[in-house]
């Protein structure tokens, strides 16, 4: 007679069919053991991967992985389907992976806590006791006035937040690091690459919440040479939502690294997060139907592009996005459907544009932004302004700037529009650009208003190789420059 074997589910909350039967939480602690059940903090698991392995393949309820303070190996989450059950709210069909919050930062120099001496809605000053190392605080967290902010950048005595505070800052402040740190996955690579967090084939019924929600995590892979490419976070064929995620790939020197890679998914939502110091790109989003950033996102000091949006369907960045000190372009938008942005900021991208919009993008609209100290300020079209050779791409792209765009201190031209792109600027301002403030050529058609004052060391504007000034050529509403040989046009039109 054959022996009967009773197989128990991986947790008490998994049915025989491999589905969740109720919401539950799995705990991971540095003091845990993977032989534990993980269902209480006292019986916590040691590795995040052990917790992931306990999640059923069909998730009909909210499943939370609660990770304590400390450093943990990376993990792979794959092949999870968010089920449909009419008795549950959409928010319950989600896998939540969350860290333990924040701890006092470990800085190269300067104060971790102090008193705000002065500041604005975006900065705080501590001139007597800070003495921070310049740029050391990028991607860290500032706690002031009972609110947490992602830090964009710092000098020795001034700290700039990503986003804006409702009023001038005051009182005490504290600089924080994430309490939970994720390193790369242990063992062999997948597809010749390593990652701190890899999410594959996890999706569900998208309404307002994604299938996988990551919160309060620092991702810092430690290996400089493992694999062909090292990712901080790589998510493919999955719907994900990041909130307060700091990715710092400073240890990766292998060419082609990416701090945050999101590909082939329906919904990607990023808030209050940073992507820095990768050997390659900071944030790469490609073939994504819907990208949303509802709070601040920062990309900094990456080896190529800061933010690369490639073949995205709908992009809605409804708050501030920053891309600074990258080796190539701050923002690269190429291909896709409909891009809307509230405020984009790019500075000190020394070998690229603050914003480079290529052909095959149907529409891009931006409410405001500042592009400061880049090699090129804003480039709309295929070629760099100082390129001797060019490729003419006759795909019409519409670009609309609704608010004030400041372009200043560019090494080359402030704004260059070419290759048949149609652009309209409501208020285009800025000084200190290396050649002209505005360059229009090669079939581009541009509408400006009386609020256009952007200029450069060589003059106001260059129209198909001929210098123009706003005071002379666009003195009145309706004034136009045209070149019938290639349909290049600039018109002043003050109407909304």
GROMACS .gro file of C-alpha atoms in nm:
model
  496
    1UNK     CA    1   0.000   0.000   0.000
    2UNK     CA    2   0.138   0.337  -0.100
    3UNK     CA    3   0.226   0.579   0.177
    4UNK     CA    4   0.004   0.887   0.195
    5UNK     CA    5   0.189   1.218   0.195
    6UNK     CA    6   0.021   1.532   0.327
    7UNK     CA    7   0.152   1.847   0.162
    8UNK     CA    8   0.088   2.169   0.354
    9UNK     CA    9   0.071   2.510   0.191
   10UNK     CA   10   0.366   2.746   0.225
   11UNK     CA   11   0.161   2.961   0.462
   12UNK     CA   12  -0.178   2.906   0.627
   13UNK     CA   13  -0.313   3.167   0.384
   14UNK     CA   14  -0.263   2.968   0.063
   15UNK     CA   15  -0.530   2.747  -0.090
   16UNK     CA   16  -0.465   2.415  -0.253
   17UNK     CA   17  -0.506   2.592  -0.587
   18UNK     CA   18  -0.213   2.822  -0.510
   19UNK     CA   19  -0.415   3.135  -0.429
   20UNK     CA   20  -0.428   3.357  -0.123
   21UNK     CA   21  -0.718   3.295   0.113
   22UNK     CA   22  -0.670   3.609   0.326
   23UNK     CA   23  -0.443   3.908   0.368
   24UNK     CA   24  -0.121   3.839   0.557
   25UNK     CA   25   0.221   3.983   0.640
   26UNK     CA   26   0.562   3.818   0.618
   27UNK     CA   27   0.842   3.958   0.835
   28UNK     CA   28   1.211   3.972   0.748
   29UNK     CA   29   1.477   4.067   1.003
   30UNK     CA   30   1.855   4.045   1.026
   31UNK     CA   31   1.801   3.823   1.332
   32UNK     CA   32   1.559   3.590   1.155
   33UNK     CA   33   1.597   3.243   1.006
   34UNK     CA   34   1.462   3.109   0.678
   35UNK     CA   35   1.339   2.799   0.863
   36UNK     CA   36   1.085   3.017   1.047
   37UNK     CA   37   0.731   3.071   0.922
   38UNK     CA   38   0.780   3.449   0.891
   39UNK     CA   39   0.429   3.528   1.013
   40UNK     CA   40   0.534   3.732   1.317
   41UNK     CA   41   0.827   3.958   1.394
   42UNK     CA   42   0.934   3.699   1.652
   43UNK     CA   43   0.945   3.424   1.388
   44UNK     CA   44   1.089   3.640   1.111
   45UNK     CA   45   1.274   3.516   0.806
   46UNK     CA   46   1.635   3.607   0.737
   47UNK     CA   47   1.616   3.680   0.362
   48UNK     CA   48   1.367   3.868   0.152
   49UNK     CA   49   1.382   3.591  -0.107
   50UNK     CA   50   1.252   3.341   0.149
   51UNK     CA   51   0.952   3.565   0.209
   52UNK     CA   52   0.892   3.610  -0.164
   53UNK     CA   53   0.896   3.233  -0.210
   54UNK     CA   54   0.607   3.200   0.036
   55UNK     CA   55   0.373   3.424  -0.164
   56UNK     CA   56   0.116   3.226  -0.366
   57UNK     CA   57   0.116   3.265  -0.741
   58UNK     CA   58  -0.233   3.418  -0.743
   59UNK     CA   59  -0.278   3.710  -0.506
   60UNK     CA   60  -0.641   3.790  -0.425
   61UNK     CA   61  -0.554   3.981  -0.108
   62UNK     CA   62  -0.299   4.228   0.018
   63UNK     CA   63   0.033   4.055   0.093
   64UNK     CA   64   0.292   4.260   0.282
   65UNK     CA   65   0.662   4.184   0.318
   66UNK     CA   66   0.777   4.384   0.622
   67UNK     CA   67   1.155   4.426   0.621
   68UNK     CA   68   1.337   4.549   0.928
   69UNK     CA   69   1.637   4.777   0.954
   70UNK     CA   70   1.970   4.649   0.823
   71UNK     CA   71   2.130   4.521   0.504
   72UNK     CA   72   1.977   4.239   0.300
   73UNK     CA   73   2.052   4.050  -0.020
   74UNK     CA   74   1.848   4.142  -0.324
   75UNK     CA   75   1.554   3.939  -0.448
   76UNK     CA   76   1.358   3.818  -0.749
   77UNK     CA   77   0.980   3.849  -0.754
   78UNK     CA   78   0.824   3.680  -1.054
   79UNK     CA   79   0.515   3.517  -1.201
   80UNK     CA   80   0.256   3.658  -0.958
   81UNK     CA   81  -0.092   3.732  -1.083
   82UNK     CA   82  -0.317   3.974  -0.900
   83UNK     CA   83  -0.651   3.798  -0.903
   84UNK     CA   84  -1.001   3.939  -0.942
   85UNK     CA   85  -1.253   3.900  -0.663
   86UNK     CA   86  -1.548   4.136  -0.645
   87UNK     CA   87  -1.556   4.126  -0.265
   88UNK     CA   88  -1.220   4.304  -0.233
   89UNK     CA   89  -1.103   4.656  -0.295
   90UNK     CA   90  -0.844   4.705  -0.566
   91UNK     CA   91  -0.586   4.808  -0.306
   92UNK     CA   92  -0.604   4.461  -0.150
   93UNK     CA   93  -0.479   4.282  -0.460
   94UNK     CA   94  -0.125   4.412  -0.413
   95UNK     CA   95   0.213   4.283  -0.299
   96UNK     CA   96   0.365   4.545  -0.070
   97UNK     CA   97   0.739   4.528   0.001
   98UNK     CA   98   0.830   4.788   0.260
   99UNK     CA   99   1.133   4.889   0.461
  100UNK     CA  100   1.170   5.017   0.816
  101UNK     CA  101   1.176   5.391   0.752
  102UNK     CA  102   1.480   5.608   0.821
  103UNK     CA  103   1.787   5.638   1.043
  104UNK     CA  104   2.029   5.923   1.108
  105UNK     CA  105   2.246   5.970   0.799
  106UNK     CA  106   2.615   5.888   0.786
  107UNK     CA  107   2.772   6.186   0.609
  108UNK     CA  108   3.115   6.258   0.467
  109UNK     CA  109   3.115   6.577   0.673
  110UNK     CA  110   2.880   6.828   0.831
  111UNK     CA  111   2.574   6.830   1.053
  112UNK     CA  112   2.316   6.552   1.054
  113UNK     CA  113   2.080   6.771   1.256
  114UNK     CA  114   2.059   7.143   1.307
  115UNK     CA  115   1.848   7.454   1.293
  116UNK     CA  116   1.736   7.622   0.973
  117UNK     CA  117   1.887   7.969   0.968
  118UNK     CA  118   1.719   8.087   0.650
  119UNK     CA  119   1.590   7.950   0.323
  120UNK     CA  120   1.316   7.948   0.062
  121UNK     CA  121   1.042   7.709  -0.035
  122UNK     CA  122   1.312   7.490  -0.194
  123UNK     CA  123   1.623   7.542   0.020
  124UNK     CA  124   1.747   7.553   0.376
  125UNK     CA  125   2.061   7.729   0.495
  126UNK     CA  126   2.283   7.639   0.790
  127UNK     CA  127   2.580   7.868   0.747
  128UNK     CA  128   2.731   7.835   1.095
  129UNK     CA  129   2.744   7.463   1.151
  130UNK     CA  130   2.667   7.259   0.840
  131UNK     CA  131   2.995   7.229   0.644
  132UNK     CA  132   2.858   6.952   0.425
  133UNK     CA  133   3.061   6.797   0.145
  134UNK     CA  134   2.917   6.931  -0.181
  135UNK     CA  135   2.676   6.688  -0.351
  136UNK     CA  136   2.708   6.429  -0.070
  137UNK     CA  137   2.343   6.460   0.028
  138UNK     CA  138   2.186   6.391  -0.314
  139UNK     CA  139   1.919   6.125  -0.291
  140UNK     CA  140   1.909   6.130   0.089
  141UNK     CA  141   1.605   6.235   0.294
  142UNK     CA  142   1.547   6.565   0.475
  143UNK     CA  143   1.304   6.576   0.765
  144UNK     CA  144   1.185   6.926   0.845
  145UNK     CA  145   0.853   7.076   0.951
  146UNK     CA  146   0.713   6.724   1.011
  147UNK     CA  147   0.762   6.627   0.645
  148UNK     CA  148   1.010   6.407   0.456
  149UNK     CA  149   1.170   6.540   0.136
  150UNK     CA  150   1.411   6.389  -0.116
  151UNK     CA  151   1.727   6.600  -0.136
  152UNK     CA  152   1.819   6.723  -0.483
  153UNK     CA  153   2.164   6.866  -0.408
  154UNK     CA  154   2.372   7.058  -0.158
  155UNK     CA  155   2.663   7.296  -0.115
  156UNK     CA  156   2.866   7.332   0.204
  157UNK     CA  157   2.596   7.538   0.372
  158UNK     CA  158   2.279   7.511   0.163
  159UNK     CA  159   2.055   7.215   0.097
  160UNK     CA  160   1.803   7.202  -0.191
  161UNK     CA  161   1.502   6.976  -0.174
  162UNK     CA  162   1.327   6.816  -0.469
  163UNK     CA  163   0.989   6.978  -0.491
  164UNK     CA  164   0.870   7.271  -0.286
  165UNK     CA  165   0.754   7.343   0.065
  166UNK     CA  166   0.441   7.546   0.118
  167UNK     CA  167   0.625   7.829   0.294
  168UNK     CA  168   0.978   7.926   0.387
  169UNK     CA  169   1.136   7.652   0.595
  170UNK     CA  170   1.218   7.705   0.961
  171UNK     CA  171   1.286   7.515   1.282
  172UNK     CA  172   1.502   7.207   1.321
  173UNK     CA  173   1.602   6.966   1.049
  174UNK     CA  174   1.743   6.613   1.030
  175UNK     CA  175   1.916   6.438   0.742
  176UNK     CA  176   1.819   6.073   0.708
  177UNK     CA  177   1.931   5.757   0.534
  178UNK     CA  178   1.699   5.467   0.458
  179UNK     CA  179   1.701   5.211   0.740
  180UNK     CA  180   1.661   4.916   0.503
  181UNK     CA  181   1.936   4.859   0.244
  182UNK     CA  182   1.906   4.611  -0.043
  183UNK     CA  183   2.218   4.479  -0.215
  184UNK     CA  184   2.240   4.263  -0.527
  185UNK     CA  185   2.089   3.916  -0.557
  186UNK     CA  186   2.308   3.639  -0.424
  187UNK     CA  187   2.424   3.368  -0.661
  188UNK     CA  188   2.440   3.372  -1.039
  189UNK     CA  189   2.307   3.642  -1.265
  190UNK     CA  190   1.992   3.630  -1.477
  191UNK     CA  191   2.047   3.690  -1.845
  192UNK     CA  192   2.405   3.798  -1.784
  193UNK     CA  193   2.312   4.078  -1.545
  194UNK     CA  194   2.273   4.135  -1.174
  195UNK     CA  195   2.018   4.346  -0.990
  196UNK     CA  196   1.931   4.457  -0.642
  197UNK     CA  197   1.559   4.408  -0.706
  198UNK     CA  198   1.422   4.222  -1.006
  199UNK     CA  199   1.047   4.202  -1.073
  200UNK     CA  200   0.920   3.997  -1.365
  201UNK     CA  201   0.576   3.899  -1.493
  202UNK     CA  202   0.372   4.043  -1.206
  203UNK     CA  203   0.055   4.216  -1.319
  204UNK     CA  204  -0.311   4.254  -1.242
  205UNK     CA  205  -0.623   4.453  -1.310
  206UNK     CA  206  -0.495   4.811  -1.315
  207UNK     CA  207  -0.710   5.087  -1.179
  208UNK     CA  208  -0.530   5.317  -0.937
  209UNK     CA  209  -0.288   5.079  -0.769
  210UNK     CA  210  -0.010   4.869  -0.917
  211UNK     CA  211   0.048   4.498  -0.866
  212UNK     CA  212   0.374   4.551  -0.673
  213UNK     CA  213   0.431   4.840  -0.434
  214UNK     CA  214   0.784   4.919  -0.308
  215UNK     CA  215   0.822   5.161  -0.017
  216UNK     CA  216   1.106   5.297   0.200
  217UNK     CA  217   1.401   5.106   0.056
  218UNK     CA  218   1.760   5.195  -0.028
  219UNK     CA  219   1.899   4.988  -0.315
  220UNK     CA  220   2.279   4.989  -0.327
  221UNK     CA  221   2.435   4.695  -0.514
  222UNK     CA  222   2.785   4.629  -0.385
  223UNK     CA  223   2.960   4.444  -0.666
  224UNK     CA  224   3.152   4.651  -0.917
  225UNK     CA  225   3.230   4.375  -1.166
  226UNK     CA  226   2.962   4.105  -1.151
  227UNK     CA  227   2.780   4.036  -1.474
  228UNK     CA  228   2.760   4.232  -1.794
  229UNK     CA  229   2.518   4.491  -1.654
  230UNK     CA  230   2.426   4.579  -1.298
  231UNK     CA  231   2.078   4.715  -1.231
  232UNK     CA  232   1.956   4.876  -0.914
  233UNK     CA  233   1.593   4.787  -0.987
  234UNK     CA  234   1.481   4.602  -1.298
  235UNK     CA  235   1.109   4.550  -1.357
  236UNK     CA  236   0.977   4.378  -1.670
  237UNK     CA  237   0.625   4.280  -1.771
  238UNK     CA  238   0.499   4.400  -1.433
  239UNK     CA  239   0.294   4.685  -1.291
  240UNK     CA  240   0.492   4.861  -1.019
  241UNK     CA  241   0.469   5.160  -0.787
  242UNK     CA  242   0.773   5.308  -0.613
  243UNK     CA  243   0.749   5.548  -0.319
  244UNK     CA  244   1.054   5.669  -0.126
  245UNK     CA  245   1.302   5.444  -0.303
  246UNK     CA  246   1.666   5.548  -0.321
  247UNK     CA  247   1.881   5.372  -0.583
  248UNK     CA  248   2.254   5.443  -0.562
  249UNK     CA  249   2.473   5.242  -0.800
  250UNK     CA  250   2.802   5.406  -0.701
  251UNK     CA  251   2.972   5.064  -0.674
  252UNK     CA  252   2.896   4.966  -1.034
  253UNK     CA  253   3.177   5.043  -1.278
  254UNK     CA  254   3.076   4.791  -1.545
  255UNK     CA  255   2.964   4.982  -1.854
  256UNK     CA  256   2.592   4.982  -1.928
  257UNK     CA  257   2.452   4.979  -1.577
  258UNK     CA  258   2.104   5.120  -1.511
  259UNK     CA  259   1.984   5.244  -1.173
  260UNK     CA  260   1.614   5.197  -1.253
  261UNK     CA  261   1.494   4.995  -1.554
  262UNK     CA  262   1.123   4.958  -1.626
  263UNK     CA  263   1.015   4.784  -1.946
  264UNK     CA  264   0.717   4.624  -2.121
  265UNK     CA  265   0.450   4.701  -1.863
  266UNK     CA  266   0.108   4.861  -1.845
  267UNK     CA  267   0.156   5.087  -1.545
  268UNK     CA  268   0.464   5.234  -1.377
  269UNK     CA  269   0.430   5.489  -1.097
  270UNK     CA  270   0.729   5.659  -0.932
  271UNK     CA  271   0.716   5.898  -0.637
  272UNK     CA  272   0.971   6.053  -0.401
  273UNK     CA  273   1.252   5.842  -0.541
  274UNK     CA  274   1.607   5.887  -0.669
  275UNK     CA  275   1.828   5.707  -0.922
  276UNK     CA  276   2.195   5.792  -0.906
  277UNK     CA  277   2.555   5.718  -0.988
  278UNK     CA  278   2.499   5.434  -1.233
  279UNK     CA  279   2.772   5.357  -1.486
  280UNK     CA  280   2.504   5.401  -1.752
  281UNK     CA  281   2.152   5.542  -1.730
  282UNK     CA  282   1.970   5.668  -1.425
  283UNK     CA  283   1.605   5.597  -1.508
  284UNK     CA  284   1.519   5.404  -1.825
  285UNK     CA  285   1.150   5.358  -1.904
  286UNK     CA  286   1.073   5.182  -2.230
  287UNK     CA  287   0.767   5.028  -2.393
  288UNK     CA  288   0.549   5.127  -2.098
  289UNK     CA  289   0.186   5.211  -2.165
  290UNK     CA  290   0.145   5.451  -1.872
  291UNK     CA  291   0.415   5.623  -1.664
  292UNK     CA  292   0.311   5.844  -1.374
  293UNK     CA  293   0.525   6.048  -1.136
  294UNK     CA  294   0.302   6.218  -0.880
  295UNK     CA  295   0.577   6.343  -0.651
  296UNK     CA  296   0.941   6.429  -0.691
  297UNK     CA  297   1.188   6.211  -0.879
  298UNK     CA  298   1.563   6.278  -0.894
  299UNK     CA  299   1.827   6.134  -1.132
  300UNK     CA  300   2.185   6.238  -1.066
  301UNK     CA  301   2.547   6.174  -1.165
  302UNK     CA  302   2.481   5.884  -1.400
  303UNK     CA  303   2.721   5.770  -1.672
  304UNK     CA  304   2.495   5.851  -1.968
  305UNK     CA  305   2.132   5.972  -1.957
  306UNK     CA  306   1.960   6.084  -1.641
  307UNK     CA  307   1.603   6.002  -1.755
  308UNK     CA  308   1.537   5.816  -2.080
  309UNK     CA  309   1.175   5.776  -2.193
  310UNK     CA  310   1.175   5.537  -2.487
  311UNK     CA  311   0.857   5.441  -2.672
  312UNK     CA  312   0.629   5.524  -2.381
  313UNK     CA  313   0.258   5.546  -2.449
  314UNK     CA  314   0.127   5.800  -2.197
  315UNK     CA  315   0.356   5.991  -1.960
  316UNK     CA  316   0.211   6.207  -1.684
  317UNK     CA  317   0.472   6.369  -1.460
  318UNK     CA  318   0.243   6.587  -1.253
  319UNK     CA  319   0.509   6.721  -1.015
  320UNK     CA  320   0.880   6.798  -1.021
  321UNK     CA  321   1.137   6.577  -1.189
  322UNK     CA  322   1.509   6.657  -1.170
  323UNK     CA  323   1.804   6.531  -1.374
  324UNK     CA  324   2.144   6.670  -1.279
  325UNK     CA  325   2.515   6.616  -1.343
  326UNK     CA  326   2.473   6.323  -1.581
  327UNK     CA  327   2.738   6.256  -1.845
  328UNK     CA  328   2.495   6.288  -2.134
  329UNK     CA  329   2.141   6.428  -2.153
  330UNK     CA  330   1.933   6.513  -1.850
  331UNK     CA  331   1.608   6.409  -2.019
  332UNK     CA  332   1.588   6.210  -2.342
  333UNK     CA  333   1.243   6.159  -2.492
  334UNK     CA  334   1.234   5.941  -2.802
  335UNK     CA  335   0.933   5.772  -2.949
  336UNK     CA  336   0.599   5.732  -2.779
  337UNK     CA  337   0.263   5.894  -2.765
  338UNK     CA  338   0.162   6.169  -2.525
  339UNK     CA  339   0.399   6.326  -2.270
  340UNK     CA  340   0.280   6.585  -2.017
  341UNK     CA  341   0.507   6.736  -1.755
  342UNK     CA  342   0.444   6.990  -1.482
  343UNK     CA  343   0.800   7.097  -1.406
  344UNK     CA  344   1.126   6.946  -1.526
  345UNK     CA  345   1.461   7.069  -1.401
  346UNK     CA  346   1.804   6.983  -1.541
  347UNK     CA  347   2.141   7.127  -1.450
  348UNK     CA  348   2.507   7.060  -1.516
  349UNK     CA  349   2.462   6.786  -1.777
  350UNK     CA  350   2.797   6.886  -1.922
  351UNK     CA  351   2.801   6.676  -2.241
  352UNK     CA  352   2.432   6.670  -2.329
  353UNK     CA  353   2.108   6.863  -2.337
  354UNK     CA  354   1.891   6.944  -2.042
  355UNK     CA  355   1.605   6.810  -2.254
  356UNK     CA  356   1.642   6.633  -2.588
  357UNK     CA  357   1.317   6.553  -2.766
  358UNK     CA  358   1.357   6.331  -3.069
  359UNK     CA  359   1.125   6.254  -3.358
  360UNK     CA  360   0.846   5.993  -3.344
  361UNK     CA  361   0.698   6.139  -3.027
  362UNK     CA  362   0.344   6.251  -3.102
  363UNK     CA  363   0.316   6.529  -2.845
  364UNK     CA  364   0.496   6.676  -2.545
  365UNK     CA  365   0.362   6.949  -2.320
  366UNK     CA  366   0.543   7.105  -2.025
  367UNK     CA  367   0.411   7.355  -1.771
  368UNK     CA  368   0.742   7.494  -1.650
  369UNK     CA  369   1.102   7.419  -1.570
  370UNK     CA  370   1.459   7.539  -1.549
  371UNK     CA  371   1.750   7.413  -1.761
  372UNK     CA  372   2.072   7.552  -1.622
  373UNK     CA  373   2.437   7.496  -1.713
  374UNK     CA  374   2.390   7.212  -1.961
  375UNK     CA  375   2.591   7.180  -2.282
  376UNK     CA  376   2.268   7.234  -2.473
  377UNK     CA  377   1.962   7.377  -2.300
  378UNK     CA  378   1.664   7.231  -2.487
  379UNK     CA  379   1.711   7.040  -2.811
  380UNK     CA  380   1.395   6.967  -3.013
  381UNK     CA  381   1.501   6.759  -3.311
  382UNK     CA  382   1.749   6.499  -3.420
  383UNK     CA  383   2.079   6.687  -3.430
  384UNK     CA  384   2.296   6.878  -3.187
  385UNK     CA  385   2.309   7.256  -3.253
  386UNK     CA  386   2.685   7.247  -3.323
  387UNK     CA  387   2.675   6.939  -3.546
  388UNK     CA  388   2.835   6.985  -3.890
  389UNK     CA  389   2.631   6.698  -4.033
  390UNK     CA  390   2.268   6.625  -3.977
  391UNK     CA  391   1.998   6.371  -4.050
  392UNK     CA  392   1.664   6.515  -4.155
  393UNK     CA  393   1.375   6.333  -3.991
  394UNK     CA  394   1.044   6.451  -4.128
  395UNK     CA  395   0.825   6.317  -3.849
  396UNK     CA  396   0.613   6.600  -3.713
  397UNK     CA  397   0.640   6.637  -3.335
  398UNK     CA  398   0.433   6.888  -3.142
  399UNK     CA  399   0.586   7.055  -2.837
  400UNK     CA  400   0.401   7.301  -2.615
  401UNK     CA  401   0.540   7.497  -2.319
  402UNK     CA  402   0.246   7.641  -2.125
  403UNK     CA  403   0.431   7.826  -1.848
  404UNK     CA  404   0.766   7.990  -1.802
  405UNK     CA  405   1.068   7.792  -1.922
  406UNK     CA  406   1.406   7.922  -1.808
  407UNK     CA  407   1.709   7.820  -2.016
  408UNK     CA  408   2.035   7.970  -1.899
  409UNK     CA  409   2.412   7.927  -1.893
  410UNK     CA  410   2.415   7.665  -2.168
  411UNK     CA  411   2.756   7.598  -2.322
  412UNK     CA  412   2.596   7.602  -2.667
  413UNK     CA  413   2.256   7.734  -2.780
  414UNK     CA  414   1.980   7.782  -2.529
  415UNK     CA  415   1.695   7.628  -2.733
  416UNK     CA  416   1.730   7.464  -3.075
  417UNK     CA  417   1.423   7.357  -3.274
  418UNK     CA  418   1.465   7.174  -3.606
  419UNK     CA  419   1.370   6.884  -3.833
  420UNK     CA  420   1.006   6.979  -3.888
  421UNK     CA  421   0.912   6.999  -3.520
  422UNK     CA  422   0.620   7.228  -3.431
  423UNK     CA  423   0.675   7.413  -3.103
  424UNK     CA  424   0.499   7.686  -2.908
  425UNK     CA  425   0.650   7.872  -2.613
  426UNK     CA  426   0.441   8.088  -2.383
  427UNK     CA  427   0.733   8.242  -2.192
  428UNK     CA  428   1.090   8.147  -2.282
  429UNK     CA  429   1.351   8.330  -2.077
  430UNK     CA  430   1.715   8.305  -1.969
  431UNK     CA  431   2.058   8.453  -2.026
  432UNK     CA  432   2.419   8.341  -2.039
  433UNK     CA  433   2.378   8.084  -2.317
  434UNK     CA  434   2.687   8.019  -2.524
  435UNK     CA  435   2.570   8.118  -2.873
  436UNK     CA  436   2.209   8.220  -2.938
  437UNK     CA  437   1.911   8.201  -2.709
  438UNK     CA  438   1.686   8.046  -2.976
  439UNK     CA  439   1.790   7.858  -3.289
  440UNK     CA  440   1.524   7.757  -3.544
  441UNK     CA  441   1.613   7.571  -3.863
  442UNK     CA  442   1.554   7.283  -4.107
  443UNK     CA  443   1.178   7.298  -4.145
  444UNK     CA  444   1.085   7.371  -3.784
  445UNK     CA  445   0.789   7.596  -3.711
  446UNK     CA  446   0.788   7.788  -3.383
  447UNK     CA  447   0.542   8.024  -3.216
  448UNK     CA  448   0.667   8.265  -2.950
  449UNK     CA  449   0.509   8.548  -2.751
  450UNK     CA  450   0.615   8.887  -2.623
  451UNK     CA  451   0.742   8.705  -2.313
  452UNK     CA  452   1.020   8.538  -2.513
  453UNK     CA  453   1.349   8.695  -2.406
  454UNK     CA  454   1.595   8.404  -2.401
  455UNK     CA  455   1.931   8.517  -2.533
  456UNK     CA  456   2.295   8.417  -2.566
  457UNK     CA  457   2.640   8.563  -2.609
  458UNK     CA  458   2.596   8.582  -2.989
  459UNK     CA  459   2.248   8.732  -2.980
  460UNK     CA  460   1.880   8.661  -2.942
  461UNK     CA  461   1.795   8.417  -3.219
  462UNK     CA  462   1.934   8.240  -3.526
  463UNK     CA  463   1.685   8.167  -3.806
  464UNK     CA  464   1.817   7.921  -4.066
  465UNK     CA  465   2.164   8.070  -4.025
  466UNK     CA  466   2.056   8.435  -4.012
  467UNK     CA  467   2.068   8.633  -3.688
  468UNK     CA  468   1.744   8.787  -3.562
  469UNK     CA  469   1.645   9.001  -3.266
  470UNK     CA  470   1.316   9.003  -3.078
  471UNK     CA  471   1.299   9.382  -3.078
  472UNK     CA  472   1.343   9.409  -3.457
  473UNK     CA  473   1.197   9.097  -3.611
  474UNK     CA  474   0.922   9.022  -3.358
  475UNK     CA  475   0.830   9.369  -3.233
  476UNK     CA  476   0.455   9.319  -3.282
  477UNK     CA  477   0.203   9.042  -3.249
  478UNK     CA  478   0.189   8.856  -3.582
  479UNK     CA  479   0.544   8.935  -3.696
  480UNK     CA  480   0.683   8.637  -3.886
  481UNK     CA  481   1.005   8.504  -4.036
  482UNK     CA  482   0.967   8.238  -4.304
  483UNK     CA  483   1.193   8.041  -4.534
  484UNK     CA  484   0.991   7.892  -4.823
  485UNK     CA  485   1.275   7.663  -4.929
  486UNK     CA  486   1.215   7.430  -4.633
  487UNK     CA  487   0.905   7.582  -4.461
  488UNK     CA  488   1.101   7.701  -4.156
  489UNK     CA  489   0.891   7.958  -3.968
  490UNK     CA  490   0.891   8.166  -3.652
  491UNK     CA  491   0.586   8.372  -3.560
  492UNK     CA  492   0.504   8.591  -3.266
  493UNK     CA  493   0.151   8.522  -3.158
  494UNK     CA  494   0.043   8.652  -2.818
  495UNK     CA  495  -0.299   8.489  -2.819
  496UNK     CA  496  -0.346   8.195  -2.583
   0.00000   0.00000   0.00000
